[in-house]
mmCIF file of C-alpha atoms (C1' of nucleotides) in Angstrom:
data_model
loop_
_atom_site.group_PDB
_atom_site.id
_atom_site.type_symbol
_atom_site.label_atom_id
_atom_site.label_comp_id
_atom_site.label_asym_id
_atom_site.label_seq_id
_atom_site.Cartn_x
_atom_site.Cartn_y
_atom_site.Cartn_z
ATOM 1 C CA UNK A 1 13.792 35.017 -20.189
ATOM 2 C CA UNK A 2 14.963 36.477 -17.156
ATOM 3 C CA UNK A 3 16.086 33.842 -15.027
ATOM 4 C CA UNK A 4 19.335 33.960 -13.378
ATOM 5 C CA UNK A 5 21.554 30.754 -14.609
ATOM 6 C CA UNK A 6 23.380 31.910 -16.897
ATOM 7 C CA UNK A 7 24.133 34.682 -14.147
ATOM 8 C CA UNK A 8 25.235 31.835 -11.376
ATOM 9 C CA UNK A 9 27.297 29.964 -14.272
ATOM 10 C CA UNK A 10 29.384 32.707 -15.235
ATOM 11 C CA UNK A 11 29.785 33.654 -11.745
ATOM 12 C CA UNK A 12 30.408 29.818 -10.526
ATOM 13 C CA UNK A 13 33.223 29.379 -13.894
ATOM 14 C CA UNK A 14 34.618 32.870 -13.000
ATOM 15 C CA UNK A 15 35.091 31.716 -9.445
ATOM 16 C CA UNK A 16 37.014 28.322 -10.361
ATOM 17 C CA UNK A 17 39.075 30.037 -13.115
ATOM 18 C CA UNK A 18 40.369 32.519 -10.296
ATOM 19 C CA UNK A 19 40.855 30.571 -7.297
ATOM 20 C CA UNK A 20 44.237 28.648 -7.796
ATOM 21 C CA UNK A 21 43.711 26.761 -4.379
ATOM 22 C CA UNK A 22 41.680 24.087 -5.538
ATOM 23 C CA UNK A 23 41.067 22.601 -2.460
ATOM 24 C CA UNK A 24 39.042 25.749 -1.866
ATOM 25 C CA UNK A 25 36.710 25.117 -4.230
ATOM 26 C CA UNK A 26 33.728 23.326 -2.688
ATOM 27 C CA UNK A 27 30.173 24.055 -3.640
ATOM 28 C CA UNK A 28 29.406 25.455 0.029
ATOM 29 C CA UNK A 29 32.480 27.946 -0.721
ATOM 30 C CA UNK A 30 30.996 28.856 -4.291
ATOM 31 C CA UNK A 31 27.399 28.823 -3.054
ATOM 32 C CA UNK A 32 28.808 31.238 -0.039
ATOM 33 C CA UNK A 33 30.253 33.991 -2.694
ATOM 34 C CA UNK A 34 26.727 33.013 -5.301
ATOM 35 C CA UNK A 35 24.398 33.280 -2.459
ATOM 36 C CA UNK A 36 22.365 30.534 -2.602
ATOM 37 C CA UNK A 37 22.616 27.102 -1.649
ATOM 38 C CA UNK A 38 25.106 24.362 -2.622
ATOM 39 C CA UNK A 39 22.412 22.057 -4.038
ATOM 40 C CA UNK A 40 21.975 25.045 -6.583
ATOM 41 C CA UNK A 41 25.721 25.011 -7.884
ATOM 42 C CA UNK A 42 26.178 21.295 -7.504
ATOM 43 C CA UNK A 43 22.953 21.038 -9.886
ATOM 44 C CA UNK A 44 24.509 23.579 -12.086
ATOM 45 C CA UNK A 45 27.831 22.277 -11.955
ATOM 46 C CA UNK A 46 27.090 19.050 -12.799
ATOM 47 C CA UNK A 47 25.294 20.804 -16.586
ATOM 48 C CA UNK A 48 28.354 22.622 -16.900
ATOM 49 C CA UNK A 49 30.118 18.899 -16.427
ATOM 50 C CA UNK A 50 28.256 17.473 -19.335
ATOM 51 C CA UNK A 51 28.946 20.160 -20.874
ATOM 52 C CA UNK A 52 32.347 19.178 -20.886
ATOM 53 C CA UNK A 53 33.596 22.835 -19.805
ATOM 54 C CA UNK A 54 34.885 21.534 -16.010
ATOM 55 C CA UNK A 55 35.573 18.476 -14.100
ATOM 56 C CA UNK A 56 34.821 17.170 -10.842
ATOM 57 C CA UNK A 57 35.379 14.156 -8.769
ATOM 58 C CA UNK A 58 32.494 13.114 -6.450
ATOM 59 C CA UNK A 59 33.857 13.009 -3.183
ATOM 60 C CA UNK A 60 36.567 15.063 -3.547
ATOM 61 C CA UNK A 61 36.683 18.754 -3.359
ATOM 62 C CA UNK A 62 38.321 20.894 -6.413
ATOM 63 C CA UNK A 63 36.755 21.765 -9.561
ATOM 64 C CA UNK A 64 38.706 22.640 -12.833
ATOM 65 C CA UNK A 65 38.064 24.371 -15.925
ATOM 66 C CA UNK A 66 38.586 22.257 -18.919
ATOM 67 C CA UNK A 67 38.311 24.826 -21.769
ATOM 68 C CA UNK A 68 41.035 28.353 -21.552
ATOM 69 C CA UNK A 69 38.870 30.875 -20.424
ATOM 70 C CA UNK A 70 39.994 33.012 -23.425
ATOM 71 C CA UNK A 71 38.682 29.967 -25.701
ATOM 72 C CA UNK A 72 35.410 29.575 -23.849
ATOM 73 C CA UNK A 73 32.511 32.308 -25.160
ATOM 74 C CA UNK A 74 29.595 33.489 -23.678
ATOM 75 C CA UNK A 75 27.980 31.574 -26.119
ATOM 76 C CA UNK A 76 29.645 28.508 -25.467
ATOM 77 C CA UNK A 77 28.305 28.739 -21.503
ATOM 78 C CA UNK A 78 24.733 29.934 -22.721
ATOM 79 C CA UNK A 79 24.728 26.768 -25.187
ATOM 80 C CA UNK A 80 25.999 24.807 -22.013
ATOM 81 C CA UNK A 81 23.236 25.514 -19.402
ATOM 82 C CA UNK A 82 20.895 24.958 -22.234
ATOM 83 C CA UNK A 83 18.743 28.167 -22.281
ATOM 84 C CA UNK A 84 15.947 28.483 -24.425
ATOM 85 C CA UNK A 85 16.543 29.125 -27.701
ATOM 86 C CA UNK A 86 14.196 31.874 -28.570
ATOM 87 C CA UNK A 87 13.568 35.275 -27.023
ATOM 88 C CA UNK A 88 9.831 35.024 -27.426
ATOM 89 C CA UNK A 89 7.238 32.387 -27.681
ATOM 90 C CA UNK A 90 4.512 31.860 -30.744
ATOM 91 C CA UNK A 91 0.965 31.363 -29.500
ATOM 92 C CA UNK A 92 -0.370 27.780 -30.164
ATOM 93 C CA UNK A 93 -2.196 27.370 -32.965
ATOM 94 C CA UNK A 94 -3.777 30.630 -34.775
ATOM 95 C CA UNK A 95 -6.719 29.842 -36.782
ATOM 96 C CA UNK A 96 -5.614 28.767 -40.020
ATOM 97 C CA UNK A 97 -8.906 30.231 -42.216
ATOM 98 C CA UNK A 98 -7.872 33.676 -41.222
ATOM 99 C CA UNK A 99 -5.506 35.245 -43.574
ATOM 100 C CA UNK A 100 -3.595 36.827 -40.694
ATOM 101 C CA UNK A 101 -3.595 33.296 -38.706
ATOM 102 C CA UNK A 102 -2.770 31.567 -41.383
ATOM 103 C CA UNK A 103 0.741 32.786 -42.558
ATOM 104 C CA UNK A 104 1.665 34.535 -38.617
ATOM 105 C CA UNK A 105 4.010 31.556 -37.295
ATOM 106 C CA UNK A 106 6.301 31.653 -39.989
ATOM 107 C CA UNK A 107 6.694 35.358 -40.118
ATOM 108 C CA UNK A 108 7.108 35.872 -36.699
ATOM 109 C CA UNK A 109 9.700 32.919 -36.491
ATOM 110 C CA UNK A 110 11.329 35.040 -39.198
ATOM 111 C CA UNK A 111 11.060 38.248 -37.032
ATOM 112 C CA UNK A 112 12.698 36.232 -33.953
ATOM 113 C CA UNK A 113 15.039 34.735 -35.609
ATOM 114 C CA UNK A 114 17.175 37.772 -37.111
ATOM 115 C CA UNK A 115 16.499 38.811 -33.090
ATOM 116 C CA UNK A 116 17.908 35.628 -31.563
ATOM 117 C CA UNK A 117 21.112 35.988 -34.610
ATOM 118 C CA UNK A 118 21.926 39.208 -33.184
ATOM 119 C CA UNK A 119 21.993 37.965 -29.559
ATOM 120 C CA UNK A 120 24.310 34.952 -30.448
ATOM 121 C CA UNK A 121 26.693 37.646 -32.274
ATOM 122 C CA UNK A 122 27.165 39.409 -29.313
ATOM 123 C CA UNK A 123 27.668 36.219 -26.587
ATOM 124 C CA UNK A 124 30.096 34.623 -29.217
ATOM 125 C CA UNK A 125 31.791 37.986 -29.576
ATOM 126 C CA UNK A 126 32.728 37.473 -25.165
ATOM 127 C CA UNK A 127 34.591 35.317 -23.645
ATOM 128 C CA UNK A 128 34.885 34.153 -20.052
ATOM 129 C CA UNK A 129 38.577 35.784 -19.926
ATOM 130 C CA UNK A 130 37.083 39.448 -20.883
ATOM 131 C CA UNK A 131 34.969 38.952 -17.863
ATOM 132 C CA UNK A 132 37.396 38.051 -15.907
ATOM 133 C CA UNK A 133 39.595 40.909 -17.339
ATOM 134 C CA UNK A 134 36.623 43.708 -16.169
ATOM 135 C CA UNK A 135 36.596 41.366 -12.698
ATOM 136 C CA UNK A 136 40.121 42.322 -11.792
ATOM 137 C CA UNK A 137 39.665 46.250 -12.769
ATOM 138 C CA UNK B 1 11.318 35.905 -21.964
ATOM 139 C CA UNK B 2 9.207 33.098 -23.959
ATOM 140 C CA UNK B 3 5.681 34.404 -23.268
ATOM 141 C CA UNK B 4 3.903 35.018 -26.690
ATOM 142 C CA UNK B 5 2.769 38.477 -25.091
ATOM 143 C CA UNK B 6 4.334 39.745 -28.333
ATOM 144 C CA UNK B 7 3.570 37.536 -31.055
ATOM 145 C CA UNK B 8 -0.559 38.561 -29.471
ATOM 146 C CA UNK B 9 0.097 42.005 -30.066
ATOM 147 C CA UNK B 10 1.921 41.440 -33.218
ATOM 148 C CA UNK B 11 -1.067 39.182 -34.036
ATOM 149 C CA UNK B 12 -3.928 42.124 -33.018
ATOM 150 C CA UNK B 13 -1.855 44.734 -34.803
ATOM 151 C CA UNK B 14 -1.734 42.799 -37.950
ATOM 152 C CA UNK B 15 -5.498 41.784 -37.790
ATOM 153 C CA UNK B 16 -6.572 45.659 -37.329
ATOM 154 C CA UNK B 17 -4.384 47.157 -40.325
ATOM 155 C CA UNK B 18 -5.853 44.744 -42.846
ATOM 156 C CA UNK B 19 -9.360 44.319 -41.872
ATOM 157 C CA UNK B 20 -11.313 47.129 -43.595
ATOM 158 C CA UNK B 21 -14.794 46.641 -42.541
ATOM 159 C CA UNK B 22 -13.920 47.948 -38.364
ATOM 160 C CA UNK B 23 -17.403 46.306 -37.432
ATOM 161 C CA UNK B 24 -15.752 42.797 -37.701
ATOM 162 C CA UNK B 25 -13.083 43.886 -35.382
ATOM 163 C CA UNK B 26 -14.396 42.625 -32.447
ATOM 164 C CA UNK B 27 -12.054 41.045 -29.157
ATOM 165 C CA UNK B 28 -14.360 38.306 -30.153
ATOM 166 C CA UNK B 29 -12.932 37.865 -34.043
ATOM 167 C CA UNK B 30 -9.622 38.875 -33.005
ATOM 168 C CA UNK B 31 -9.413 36.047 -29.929
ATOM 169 C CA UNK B 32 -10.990 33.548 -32.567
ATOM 170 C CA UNK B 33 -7.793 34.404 -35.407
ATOM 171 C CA UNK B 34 -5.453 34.327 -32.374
ATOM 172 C CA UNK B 35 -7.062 31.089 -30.899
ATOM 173 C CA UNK B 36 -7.392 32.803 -27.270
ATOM 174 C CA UNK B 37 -9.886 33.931 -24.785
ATOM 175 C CA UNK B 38 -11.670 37.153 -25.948
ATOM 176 C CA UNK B 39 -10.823 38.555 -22.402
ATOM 177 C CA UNK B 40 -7.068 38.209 -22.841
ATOM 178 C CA UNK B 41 -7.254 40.109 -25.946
ATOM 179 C CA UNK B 42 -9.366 42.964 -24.341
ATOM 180 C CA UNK B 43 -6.430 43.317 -22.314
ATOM 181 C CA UNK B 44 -3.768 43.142 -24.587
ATOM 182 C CA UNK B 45 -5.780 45.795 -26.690
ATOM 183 C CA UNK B 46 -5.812 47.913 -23.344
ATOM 184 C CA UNK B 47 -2.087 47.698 -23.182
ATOM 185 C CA UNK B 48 -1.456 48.767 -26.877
ATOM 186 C CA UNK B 49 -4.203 51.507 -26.447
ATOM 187 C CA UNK B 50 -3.016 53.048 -23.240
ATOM 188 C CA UNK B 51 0.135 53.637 -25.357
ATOM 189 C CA UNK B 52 -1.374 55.048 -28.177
ATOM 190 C CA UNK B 53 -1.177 52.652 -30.440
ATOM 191 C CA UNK B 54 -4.650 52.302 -31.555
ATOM 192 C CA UNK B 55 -8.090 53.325 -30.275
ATOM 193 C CA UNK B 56 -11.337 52.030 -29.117
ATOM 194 C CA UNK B 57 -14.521 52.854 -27.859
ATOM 195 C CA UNK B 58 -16.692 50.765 -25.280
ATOM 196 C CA UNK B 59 -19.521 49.092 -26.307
ATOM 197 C CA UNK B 60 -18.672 49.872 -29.671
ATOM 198 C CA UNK B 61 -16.747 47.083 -32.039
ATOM 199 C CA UNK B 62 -13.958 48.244 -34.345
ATOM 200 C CA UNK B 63 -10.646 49.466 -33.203
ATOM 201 C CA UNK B 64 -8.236 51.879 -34.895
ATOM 202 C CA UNK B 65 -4.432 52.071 -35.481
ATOM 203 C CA UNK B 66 -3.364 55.240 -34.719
ATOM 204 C CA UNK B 67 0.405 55.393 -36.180
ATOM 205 C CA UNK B 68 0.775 53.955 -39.823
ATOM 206 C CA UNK B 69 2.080 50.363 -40.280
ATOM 207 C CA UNK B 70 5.189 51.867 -41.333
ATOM 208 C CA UNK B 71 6.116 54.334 -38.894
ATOM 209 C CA UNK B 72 5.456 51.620 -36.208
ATOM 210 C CA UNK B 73 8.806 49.270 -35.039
ATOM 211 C CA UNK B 74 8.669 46.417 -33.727
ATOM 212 C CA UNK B 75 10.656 47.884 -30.946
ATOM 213 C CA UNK B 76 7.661 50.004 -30.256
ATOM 214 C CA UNK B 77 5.240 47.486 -29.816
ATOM 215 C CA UNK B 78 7.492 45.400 -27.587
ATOM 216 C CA UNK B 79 7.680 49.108 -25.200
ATOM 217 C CA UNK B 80 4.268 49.551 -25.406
ATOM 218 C CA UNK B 81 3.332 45.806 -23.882
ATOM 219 C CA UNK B 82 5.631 46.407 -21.236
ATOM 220 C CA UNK B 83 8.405 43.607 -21.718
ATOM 221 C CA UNK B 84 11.132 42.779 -19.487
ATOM 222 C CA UNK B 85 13.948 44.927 -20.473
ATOM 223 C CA UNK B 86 16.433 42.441 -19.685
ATOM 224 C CA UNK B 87 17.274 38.840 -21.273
ATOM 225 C CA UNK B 88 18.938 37.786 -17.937
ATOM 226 C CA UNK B 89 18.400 38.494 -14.604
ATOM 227 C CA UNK B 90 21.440 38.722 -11.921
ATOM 228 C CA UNK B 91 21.145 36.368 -8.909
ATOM 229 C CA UNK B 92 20.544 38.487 -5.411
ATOM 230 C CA UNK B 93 23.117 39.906 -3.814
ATOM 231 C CA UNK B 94 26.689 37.886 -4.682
ATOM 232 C CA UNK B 95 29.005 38.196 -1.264
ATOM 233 C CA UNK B 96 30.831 41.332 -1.419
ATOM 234 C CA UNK B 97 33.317 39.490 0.489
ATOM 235 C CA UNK B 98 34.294 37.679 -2.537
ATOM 236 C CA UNK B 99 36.821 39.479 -5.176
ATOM 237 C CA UNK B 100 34.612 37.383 -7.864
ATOM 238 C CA UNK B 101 31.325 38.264 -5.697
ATOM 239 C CA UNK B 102 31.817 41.862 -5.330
ATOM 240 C CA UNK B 103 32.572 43.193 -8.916
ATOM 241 C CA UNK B 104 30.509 40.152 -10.795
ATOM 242 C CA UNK B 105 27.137 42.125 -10.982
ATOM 243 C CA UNK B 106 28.721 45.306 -12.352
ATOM 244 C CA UNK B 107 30.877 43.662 -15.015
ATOM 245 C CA UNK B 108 27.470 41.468 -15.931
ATOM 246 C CA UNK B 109 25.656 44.068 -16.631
ATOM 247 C CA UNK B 110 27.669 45.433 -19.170
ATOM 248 C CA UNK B 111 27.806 42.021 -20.847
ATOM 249 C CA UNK B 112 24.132 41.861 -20.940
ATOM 250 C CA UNK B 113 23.480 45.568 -22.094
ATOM 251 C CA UNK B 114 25.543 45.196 -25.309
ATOM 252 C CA UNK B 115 23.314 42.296 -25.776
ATOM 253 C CA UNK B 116 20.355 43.976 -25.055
ATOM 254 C CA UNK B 117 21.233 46.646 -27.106
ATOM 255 C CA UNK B 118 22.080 44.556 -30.452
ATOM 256 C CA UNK B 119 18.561 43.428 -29.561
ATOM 257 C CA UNK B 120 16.797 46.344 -29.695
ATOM 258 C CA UNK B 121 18.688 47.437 -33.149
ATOM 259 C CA UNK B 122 16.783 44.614 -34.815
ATOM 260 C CA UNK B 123 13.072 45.001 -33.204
ATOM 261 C CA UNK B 124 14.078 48.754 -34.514
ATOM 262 C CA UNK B 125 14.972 47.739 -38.218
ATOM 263 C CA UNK B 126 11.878 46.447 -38.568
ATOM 264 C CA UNK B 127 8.247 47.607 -38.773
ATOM 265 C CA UNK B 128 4.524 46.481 -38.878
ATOM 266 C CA UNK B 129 4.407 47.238 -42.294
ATOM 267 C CA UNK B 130 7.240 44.946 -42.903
ATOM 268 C CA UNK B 131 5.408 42.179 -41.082
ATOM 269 C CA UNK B 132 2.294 42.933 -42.967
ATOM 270 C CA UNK B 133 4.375 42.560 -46.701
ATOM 271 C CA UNK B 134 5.405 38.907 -45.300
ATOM 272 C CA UNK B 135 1.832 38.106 -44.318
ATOM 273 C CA UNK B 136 0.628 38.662 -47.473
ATOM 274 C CA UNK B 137 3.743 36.692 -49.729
ATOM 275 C "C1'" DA C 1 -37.522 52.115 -23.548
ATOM 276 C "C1'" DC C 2 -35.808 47.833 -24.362
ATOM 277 C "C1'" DC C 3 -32.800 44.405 -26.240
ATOM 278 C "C1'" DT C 4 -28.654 42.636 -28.171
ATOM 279 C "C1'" DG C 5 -24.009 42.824 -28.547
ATOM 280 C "C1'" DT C 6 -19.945 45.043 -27.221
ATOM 281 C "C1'" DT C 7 -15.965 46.936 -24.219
ATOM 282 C "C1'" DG C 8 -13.425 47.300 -19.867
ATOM 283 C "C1'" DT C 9 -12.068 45.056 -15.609
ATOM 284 C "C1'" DA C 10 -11.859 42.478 -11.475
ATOM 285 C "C1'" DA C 11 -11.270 38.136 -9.553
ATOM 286 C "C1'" DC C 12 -10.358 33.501 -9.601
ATOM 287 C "C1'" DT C 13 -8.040 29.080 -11.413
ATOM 288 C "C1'" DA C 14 -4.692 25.958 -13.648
ATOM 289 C "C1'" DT C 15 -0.279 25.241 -15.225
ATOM 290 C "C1'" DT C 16 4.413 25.832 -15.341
ATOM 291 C "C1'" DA C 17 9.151 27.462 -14.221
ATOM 292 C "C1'" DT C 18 12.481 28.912 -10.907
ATOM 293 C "C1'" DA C 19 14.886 28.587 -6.953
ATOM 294 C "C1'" DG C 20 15.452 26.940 -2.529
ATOM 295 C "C1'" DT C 21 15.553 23.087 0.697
ATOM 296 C "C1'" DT C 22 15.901 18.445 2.942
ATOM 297 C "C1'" DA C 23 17.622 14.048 2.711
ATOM 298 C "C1'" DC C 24 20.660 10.582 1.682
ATOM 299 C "C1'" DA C 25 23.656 7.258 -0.964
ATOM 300 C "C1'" DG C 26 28.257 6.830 -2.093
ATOM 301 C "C1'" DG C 27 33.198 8.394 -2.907
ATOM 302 C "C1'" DT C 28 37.805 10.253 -0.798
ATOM 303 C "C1'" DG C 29 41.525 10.518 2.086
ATOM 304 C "C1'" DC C 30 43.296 11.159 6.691
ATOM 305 C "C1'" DG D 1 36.200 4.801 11.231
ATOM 306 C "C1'" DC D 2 35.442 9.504 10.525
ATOM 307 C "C1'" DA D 3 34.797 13.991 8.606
ATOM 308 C "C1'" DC D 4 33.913 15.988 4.487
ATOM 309 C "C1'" DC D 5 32.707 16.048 0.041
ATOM 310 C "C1'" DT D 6 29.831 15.148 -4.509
ATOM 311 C "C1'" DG D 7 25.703 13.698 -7.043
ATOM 312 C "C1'" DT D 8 20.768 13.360 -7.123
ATOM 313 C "C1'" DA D 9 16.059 12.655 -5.992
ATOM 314 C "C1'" DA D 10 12.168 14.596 -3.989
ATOM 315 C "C1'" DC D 11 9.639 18.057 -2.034
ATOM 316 C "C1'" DT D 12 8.215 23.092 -1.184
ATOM 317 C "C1'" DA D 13 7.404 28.067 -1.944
ATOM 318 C "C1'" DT D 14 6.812 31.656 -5.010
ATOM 319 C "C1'" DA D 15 5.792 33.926 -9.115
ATOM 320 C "C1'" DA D 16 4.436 34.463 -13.947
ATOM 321 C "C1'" DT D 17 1.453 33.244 -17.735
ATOM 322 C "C1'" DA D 18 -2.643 32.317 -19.751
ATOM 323 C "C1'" DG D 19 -7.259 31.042 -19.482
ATOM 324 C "C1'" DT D 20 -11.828 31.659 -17.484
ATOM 325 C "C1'" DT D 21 -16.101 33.492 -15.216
ATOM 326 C "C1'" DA D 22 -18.659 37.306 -14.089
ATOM 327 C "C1'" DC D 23 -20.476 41.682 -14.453
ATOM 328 C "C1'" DA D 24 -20.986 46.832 -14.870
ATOM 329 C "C1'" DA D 25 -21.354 50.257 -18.350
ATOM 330 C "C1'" DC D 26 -22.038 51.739 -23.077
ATOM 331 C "C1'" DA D 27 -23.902 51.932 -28.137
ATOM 332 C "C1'" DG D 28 -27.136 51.431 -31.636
ATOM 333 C "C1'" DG D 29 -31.253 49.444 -33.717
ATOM 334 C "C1'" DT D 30 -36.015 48.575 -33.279
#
DNA sequence: ACCTGTTGTAACTATTATAGTTACAGGTGC
DNA sequence: GCACCTGTAACTATAATAGTTACAACAGGT
């Protein structure tokens, strides 16, 4: 995929589950230690929000994690910011008279799929406390 | 990722190792099975050929495999067009002024290599030849 | 030698996604 | 009231992907 939201969530939910000074906790602060701007991690925290894995309160600064960090997976986040759900992309339509364009789609949604199983394993296999774990060393 | 870069090649591959008559192996055929422009499969075929996966000679139709269906992964294929060798990229430059900021890129790189990794295992586990029994079931 | 059909490439376009930015309405608490 | 914050809409810049047009060079048949 290679874009970098899951990157700024895990950084933005490592940053609240570390900072115990709430008040801190403003998205010019987090957007100071992401480098970017605050738009960006207000737009992402409010998907995390949904998510129901944090809580804000508009007008007020303070954010707070609403899952343990040892409970929350990698997977859990990746499911949250709603990333795509396949590594690679089919081309539309191959031509169904040709043997090989007929029957491609499903076997290559076969071949991706065992893929995208093995990928899942390893987010749900992480949680947001073993990053912060290698954070601290 | 989602680009269907590799279901193309996958596609081309297949085509070439079960057409027998070469002359019919034109980027014209192959572009009409893949429902594409003939030019975007000349230069997928110039990807895969540049790494020795299959040969060609201009102004000439019919291209060649040059590694057997089975001794060709799925792993090698996605080298050989080049695909980004990352699932997620890493925001720009976190402040190193922030505990979070500072160590976040190192530990999220070792997150996304195990995944990476458990990727590659399965593109490994799995040949051309394997792709080409489920084509023809 | 010519003609048809092919490959190999360069160059351009259209479409889409990502991230960044500006702007502002509305909440909060001093 | 004021300073500061959140939540969002709207716009921009940039880059990637795929599709397209165009054409030089090559092969093989007649």
């Amino acid at each position: 995929m290679v874009n970098s939201r899951f990157s700024v969530a895990i950084h933005i939910l490592s940053l609240i589950a570390t900072t115990s000074d709430k008040s801190l906790l403003t998205s010019d602060f987090i957007a100071g230690s992401v480098n970017t701007n605050p738009v960006v991690v207000r737009r992402m925290i409010g998907v995390l929000k949904k998510a129901g894995l944090l809580s804000s309160h508009s007008g007020m600064a303070g954010y707070e994690l609403l899952v343990e960090p040892k409970d929350l997976t990698l997977l859990a986040i990746y499911q949250a910011i709603d990333g795509p759900e396949q590594l690679f992309a089919i081309h539309d339509e191959p031509n169904p008279a040709c043997a090989v364009g007929q029957k491609i789609k499903h076997t290559l949604e076969g071949v991706y799929t065992s893929v995208w199983l093995a990928m899942e394993e390893q987010l749900q296999a992480q949680t947001l406390q073993d990053v912060l774990d290698q954070l601290r060393t």
